[in-house]
Amino acid sequence: VGVADDTDYDGAWDVFNNIWTNCETIECSGGRADVLQITFDSGASDISLQLQSFGGLSVTFNLYDAFDNLIETVVATGDNVFVAFLASDVFRIEGVQPTEGWAWGLDDLSFTLDASEVPLPAALPLFLAGLTGLGAARRKRKAAA
């Protein structure tokens, strides 16, 4: 898997930044990956991207949750096609190429990290504050008795 530079590949891309592709370069002069994998440190939603499949072949996108359960599959085809996913709490996306000897790429990946998740470093102080409050309430009840 590679990240190609600002090459527009003979007008196929309207590119101002890098393109993610299943090749080492957008021209695929090097090796090809069977799967382009995107991972998130926490759950993501509102995911979209721009796909360039260079014509008639389709790319299959499989979305997985934190437990590696498949939660959505989208098959897309086309030149500069906007692809949006409905699933939320996504931890991994796999873009699968349909055949060997073929290149595809994506650009403008957009997503929102789910704010409902409390990161572990923040969870520990909250837990300790709760225990402190329970201890104080217990001491207060004992003093009143």
PDB file of C-alpha atoms in Angstrom:
ATOM      1  CA  VAL A   1       0.000   0.000   0.000  1.00  0.00           C
ATOM      2  CA  GLY A   2       1.327   3.396  -0.825  1.00  0.00           C
ATOM      3  CA  VAL A   3       0.631   7.056  -0.568  1.00  0.00           C
ATOM      4  CA  ALA A   4       1.143   8.675  -3.940  1.00  0.00           C
ATOM      5  CA  ASP A   5       2.152  12.283  -4.373  1.00  0.00           C
ATOM      6  CA  ASP A   6       0.184  15.105  -5.981  1.00  0.00           C
ATOM      7  CA  THR A   7       0.208  13.445  -9.413  1.00  0.00           C
ATOM      8  CA  ASP A   8      -3.180  13.792 -11.069  1.00  0.00           C
ATOM      9  CA  TYR A   9      -2.634  10.632 -13.162  1.00  0.00           C
ATOM     10  CA  ASP A  10      -3.391  12.222 -16.526  1.00  0.00           C
ATOM     11  CA  GLY A  11      -6.385  14.138 -15.205  1.00  0.00           C
ATOM     12  CA  ALA A  12      -8.008  11.178 -13.416  1.00  0.00           C
ATOM     13  CA  TRP A  13      -7.681  12.949 -10.052  1.00  0.00           C
ATOM     14  CA  ASP A  14      -8.318  16.483  -8.942  1.00  0.00           C
ATOM     15  CA  VAL A  15      -5.512  16.191  -6.408  1.00  0.00           C
ATOM     16  CA  PHE A  16      -4.065  18.806  -4.083  1.00  0.00           C
ATOM     17  CA  ASN A  17      -2.792  16.381  -1.432  1.00  0.00           C
ATOM     18  CA  ASN A  18      -1.756  12.756  -1.297  1.00  0.00           C
ATOM     19  CA  ILE A  19      -3.803   9.854  -2.640  1.00  0.00           C
ATOM     20  CA  TRP A  20      -4.065   6.501  -0.870  1.00  0.00           C
ATOM     21  CA  THR A  21      -3.711   3.644  -3.295  1.00  0.00           C
ATOM     22  CA  ASN A  22      -3.304  -0.122  -3.294  1.00  0.00           C
ATOM     23  CA  CYS A  23       0.009   0.392  -5.136  1.00  0.00           C
ATOM     24  CA  GLU A  24       3.415   1.585  -4.082  1.00  0.00           C
ATOM     25  CA  THR A  25       2.876   4.489  -6.496  1.00  0.00           C
ATOM     26  CA  ILE A  26      -0.224   5.638  -8.365  1.00  0.00           C
ATOM     27  CA  GLU A  27       1.293   4.300 -11.598  1.00  0.00           C
ATOM     28  CA  CYS A  28       1.570   0.849  -9.937  1.00  0.00           C
ATOM     29  CA  SER A  29       5.126   0.370 -11.118  1.00  0.00           C
ATOM     30  CA  GLY A  30       5.819  -1.485  -7.865  1.00  0.00           C
ATOM     31  CA  GLY A  31       3.888  -4.119  -5.949  1.00  0.00           C
ATOM     32  CA  ARG A  32       0.134  -4.114  -5.340  1.00  0.00           C
ATOM     33  CA  ALA A  33      -1.642  -4.872  -2.102  1.00  0.00           C
ATOM     34  CA  ASP A  34      -4.767  -7.013  -2.121  1.00  0.00           C
ATOM     35  CA  VAL A  35      -6.254  -4.929   0.682  1.00  0.00           C
ATOM     36  CA  LEU A  36      -5.879  -1.275   1.625  1.00  0.00           C
ATOM     37  CA  GLN A  37      -6.557  -1.126   5.368  1.00  0.00           C
ATOM     38  CA  ILE A  38      -7.499   1.943   7.424  1.00  0.00           C
ATOM     39  CA  THR A  39      -7.619   1.657  11.218  1.00  0.00           C
ATOM     40  CA  PHE A  40      -8.952   4.041  13.869  1.00  0.00           C
ATOM     41  CA  ASP A  41      -7.780   4.217  17.515  1.00  0.00           C
ATOM     42  CA  SER A  42     -11.382   4.731  18.623  1.00  0.00           C
ATOM     43  CA  GLY A  43     -14.755   4.287  16.960  1.00  0.00           C
ATOM     44  CA  ALA A  44     -15.409   6.452  13.899  1.00  0.00           C
ATOM     45  CA  SER A  45     -18.605   7.513  12.152  1.00  0.00           C
ATOM     46  CA  ASP A  46     -19.701   9.884   9.359  1.00  0.00           C
ATOM     47  CA  ILE A  47     -17.055   8.263   7.143  1.00  0.00           C
ATOM     48  CA  SER A  48     -16.771   9.247   3.494  1.00  0.00           C
ATOM     49  CA  LEU A  49     -14.164   9.292   0.737  1.00  0.00           C
ATOM     50  CA  GLN A  50     -13.609   9.958  -2.942  1.00  0.00           C
ATOM     51  CA  LEU A  51     -13.002   6.773  -4.970  1.00  0.00           C
ATOM     52  CA  GLN A  52     -11.160   6.415  -8.256  1.00  0.00           C
ATOM     53  CA  SER A  53     -11.615   2.891  -9.605  1.00  0.00           C
ATOM     54  CA  PHE A  54     -10.659   3.838 -13.153  1.00  0.00           C
ATOM     55  CA  GLY A  55     -13.770   2.548 -14.843  1.00  0.00           C
ATOM     56  CA  GLY A  56     -15.700  -0.676 -14.671  1.00  0.00           C
ATOM     57  CA  LEU A  57     -14.143  -2.573 -11.779  1.00  0.00           C
ATOM     58  CA  SER A  58     -15.637  -2.290  -8.297  1.00  0.00           C
ATOM     59  CA  VAL A  59     -13.912  -1.891  -4.954  1.00  0.00           C
ATOM     60  CA  THR A  60     -15.454  -3.620  -1.930  1.00  0.00           C
ATOM     61  CA  PHE A  61     -15.220  -1.765   1.374  1.00  0.00           C
ATOM     62  CA  ASN A  62     -15.728  -3.858   4.521  1.00  0.00           C
ATOM     63  CA  LEU A  63     -16.176  -1.993   7.821  1.00  0.00           C
ATOM     64  CA  TYR A  64     -15.475  -3.672  11.179  1.00  0.00           C
ATOM     65  CA  ASP A  65     -16.195  -2.805  14.807  1.00  0.00           C
ATOM     66  CA  ALA A  66     -13.800  -3.088  17.773  1.00  0.00           C
ATOM     67  CA  PHE A  67     -14.472  -6.847  18.036  1.00  0.00           C
ATOM     68  CA  ASP A  68     -13.706  -7.515  14.332  1.00  0.00           C
ATOM     69  CA  ASN A  69     -17.389  -7.998  13.499  1.00  0.00           C
ATOM     70  CA  LEU A  70     -18.299  -7.011   9.945  1.00  0.00           C
ATOM     71  CA  ILE A  71     -20.819  -4.152  10.321  1.00  0.00           C
ATOM     72  CA  GLU A  72     -21.145  -2.821   6.757  1.00  0.00           C
ATOM     73  CA  THR A  73     -20.125  -3.679   3.197  1.00  0.00           C
ATOM     74  CA  VAL A  74     -20.242  -1.167   0.356  1.00  0.00           C
ATOM     75  CA  VAL A  75     -19.327  -1.912  -3.255  1.00  0.00           C
ATOM     76  CA  ALA A  76     -18.449   1.145  -5.358  1.00  0.00           C
ATOM     77  CA  THR A  77     -17.327   1.780  -8.924  1.00  0.00           C
ATOM     78  CA  GLY A  78     -16.369   4.845 -10.878  1.00  0.00           C
ATOM     79  CA  ASP A  79     -14.152   7.805 -11.537  1.00  0.00           C
ATOM     80  CA  ASN A  80     -14.052  10.335  -8.699  1.00  0.00           C
ATOM     81  CA  VAL A  81     -17.115   8.853  -6.978  1.00  0.00           C
ATOM     82  CA  PHE A  82     -18.200  10.096  -3.533  1.00  0.00           C
ATOM     83  CA  VAL A  83     -18.705   7.124  -1.174  1.00  0.00           C
ATOM     84  CA  ALA A  84     -20.402   7.524   2.221  1.00  0.00           C
ATOM     85  CA  PHE A  85     -20.765   4.827   4.876  1.00  0.00           C
ATOM     86  CA  LEU A  86     -23.713   4.504   7.270  1.00  0.00           C
ATOM     87  CA  ALA A  87     -22.044   2.466  10.032  1.00  0.00           C
ATOM     88  CA  SER A  88     -20.848   4.063  13.240  1.00  0.00           C
ATOM     89  CA  ASP A  89     -18.312   2.869  15.813  1.00  0.00           C
ATOM     90  CA  VAL A  90     -16.013   1.711  12.988  1.00  0.00           C
ATOM     91  CA  PHE A  91     -12.505   0.643  13.993  1.00  0.00           C
ATOM     92  CA  ARG A  92     -11.237  -0.737  10.666  1.00  0.00           C
ATOM     93  CA  ILE A  93     -11.989  -0.379   6.955  1.00  0.00           C
ATOM     94  CA  GLU A  94     -10.659  -2.756   4.333  1.00  0.00           C
ATOM     95  CA  GLY A  95     -10.762  -1.750   0.676  1.00  0.00           C
ATOM     96  CA  VAL A  96     -10.456  -4.908  -1.425  1.00  0.00           C
ATOM     97  CA  GLN A  97      -9.390  -4.882  -5.073  1.00  0.00           C
ATOM     98  CA  PRO A  98     -11.383  -7.094  -7.448  1.00  0.00           C
ATOM     99  CA  THR A  99      -8.509  -8.550  -9.496  1.00  0.00           C
ATOM    100  CA  GLU A 100      -4.732  -8.703  -9.703  1.00  0.00           C
ATOM    101  CA  GLY A 101      -2.998  -6.299 -12.032  1.00  0.00           C
ATOM    102  CA  TRP A 102      -5.374  -3.434 -11.332  1.00  0.00           C
ATOM    103  CA  ALA A 103      -5.006  -0.210  -9.375  1.00  0.00           C
ATOM    104  CA  TRP A 104      -7.463   1.991  -7.520  1.00  0.00           C
ATOM    105  CA  GLY A 105      -7.153   4.818  -5.057  1.00  0.00           C
ATOM    106  CA  LEU A 106      -8.985   7.051  -2.617  1.00  0.00           C
ATOM    107  CA  ASP A 107      -8.755  10.679  -1.606  1.00  0.00           C
ATOM    108  CA  ASP A 108     -10.495  13.096   0.761  1.00  0.00           C
ATOM    109  CA  LEU A 109     -11.091  10.592   3.565  1.00  0.00           C
ATOM    110  CA  SER A 110     -13.353  12.234   6.140  1.00  0.00           C
ATOM    111  CA  PHE A 111     -14.599  10.890   9.490  1.00  0.00           C
ATOM    112  CA  THR A 112     -15.668  11.825  13.000  1.00  0.00           C
ATOM    113  CA  LEU A 113     -14.241  10.040  16.038  1.00  0.00           C
ATOM    114  CA  ASP A 114     -17.065   9.023  18.382  1.00  0.00           C
ATOM    115  CA  ALA A 115     -17.067  11.362  21.397  1.00  0.00           C
ATOM    116  CA  SER A 116     -19.123   8.963  23.522  1.00  0.00           C
ATOM    117  CA  GLU A 117     -16.061   6.898  24.283  1.00  0.00           C
ATOM    118  CA  VAL A 118     -14.109   7.930  27.366  1.00  0.00           C
ATOM    119  CA  PRO A 119     -10.406   7.264  26.784  1.00  0.00           C
ATOM    120  CA  LEU A 120      -8.807   4.987  29.384  1.00  0.00           C
ATOM    121  CA  PRO A 121      -6.540   7.692  30.876  1.00  0.00           C
ATOM    122  CA  ALA A 122      -9.635   9.834  31.579  1.00  0.00           C
ATOM    123  CA  ALA A 123     -11.673   6.890  32.906  1.00  0.00           C
ATOM    124  CA  LEU A 124      -9.298   6.107  35.800  1.00  0.00           C
ATOM    125  CA  PRO A 125      -9.552   9.530  37.508  1.00  0.00           C
ATOM    126  CA  LEU A 126     -13.358   9.423  37.126  1.00  0.00           C
ATOM    127  CA  PHE A 127     -13.426   5.982  38.747  1.00  0.00           C
ATOM    128  CA  LEU A 128     -11.192   7.143  41.631  1.00  0.00           C
ATOM    129  CA  ALA A 129     -13.349  10.254  42.161  1.00  0.00           C
ATOM    130  CA  GLY A 130     -16.434   8.013  42.423  1.00  0.00           C
ATOM    131  CA  LEU A 131     -14.745   5.773  44.993  1.00  0.00           C
ATOM    132  CA  THR A 132     -13.697   8.827  47.014  1.00  0.00           C
ATOM    133  CA  GLY A 133     -17.297  10.087  47.003  1.00  0.00           C
ATOM    134  CA  LEU A 134     -18.613   6.708  48.149  1.00  0.00           C
ATOM    135  CA  GLY A 135     -16.041   6.617  50.941  1.00  0.00           C
ATOM    136  CA  ALA A 136     -16.973  10.117  52.107  1.00  0.00           C
ATOM    137  CA  ALA A 137     -20.687   9.234  52.117  1.00  0.00           C
ATOM    138  CA  ARG A 138     -19.983   6.083  54.136  1.00  0.00           C
ATOM    139  CA  ARG A 139     -17.937   8.017  56.717  1.00  0.00           C
ATOM    140  CA  LYS A 140     -20.699  10.616  57.004  1.00  0.00           C
ATOM    141  CA  ARG A 141     -23.317   7.906  57.655  1.00  0.00           C
ATOM    142  CA  LYS A 142     -21.122   6.287  60.339  1.00  0.00           C
ATOM    143  CA  ALA A 143     -20.563   9.656  62.055  1.00  0.00           C
ATOM    144  CA  ALA A 144     -24.316  10.358  62.073  1.00  0.00           C
ATOM    145  CA  ALA A 145     -25.092   6.954  63.644  1.00  0.00           C
TER     146      ALA A 145
END
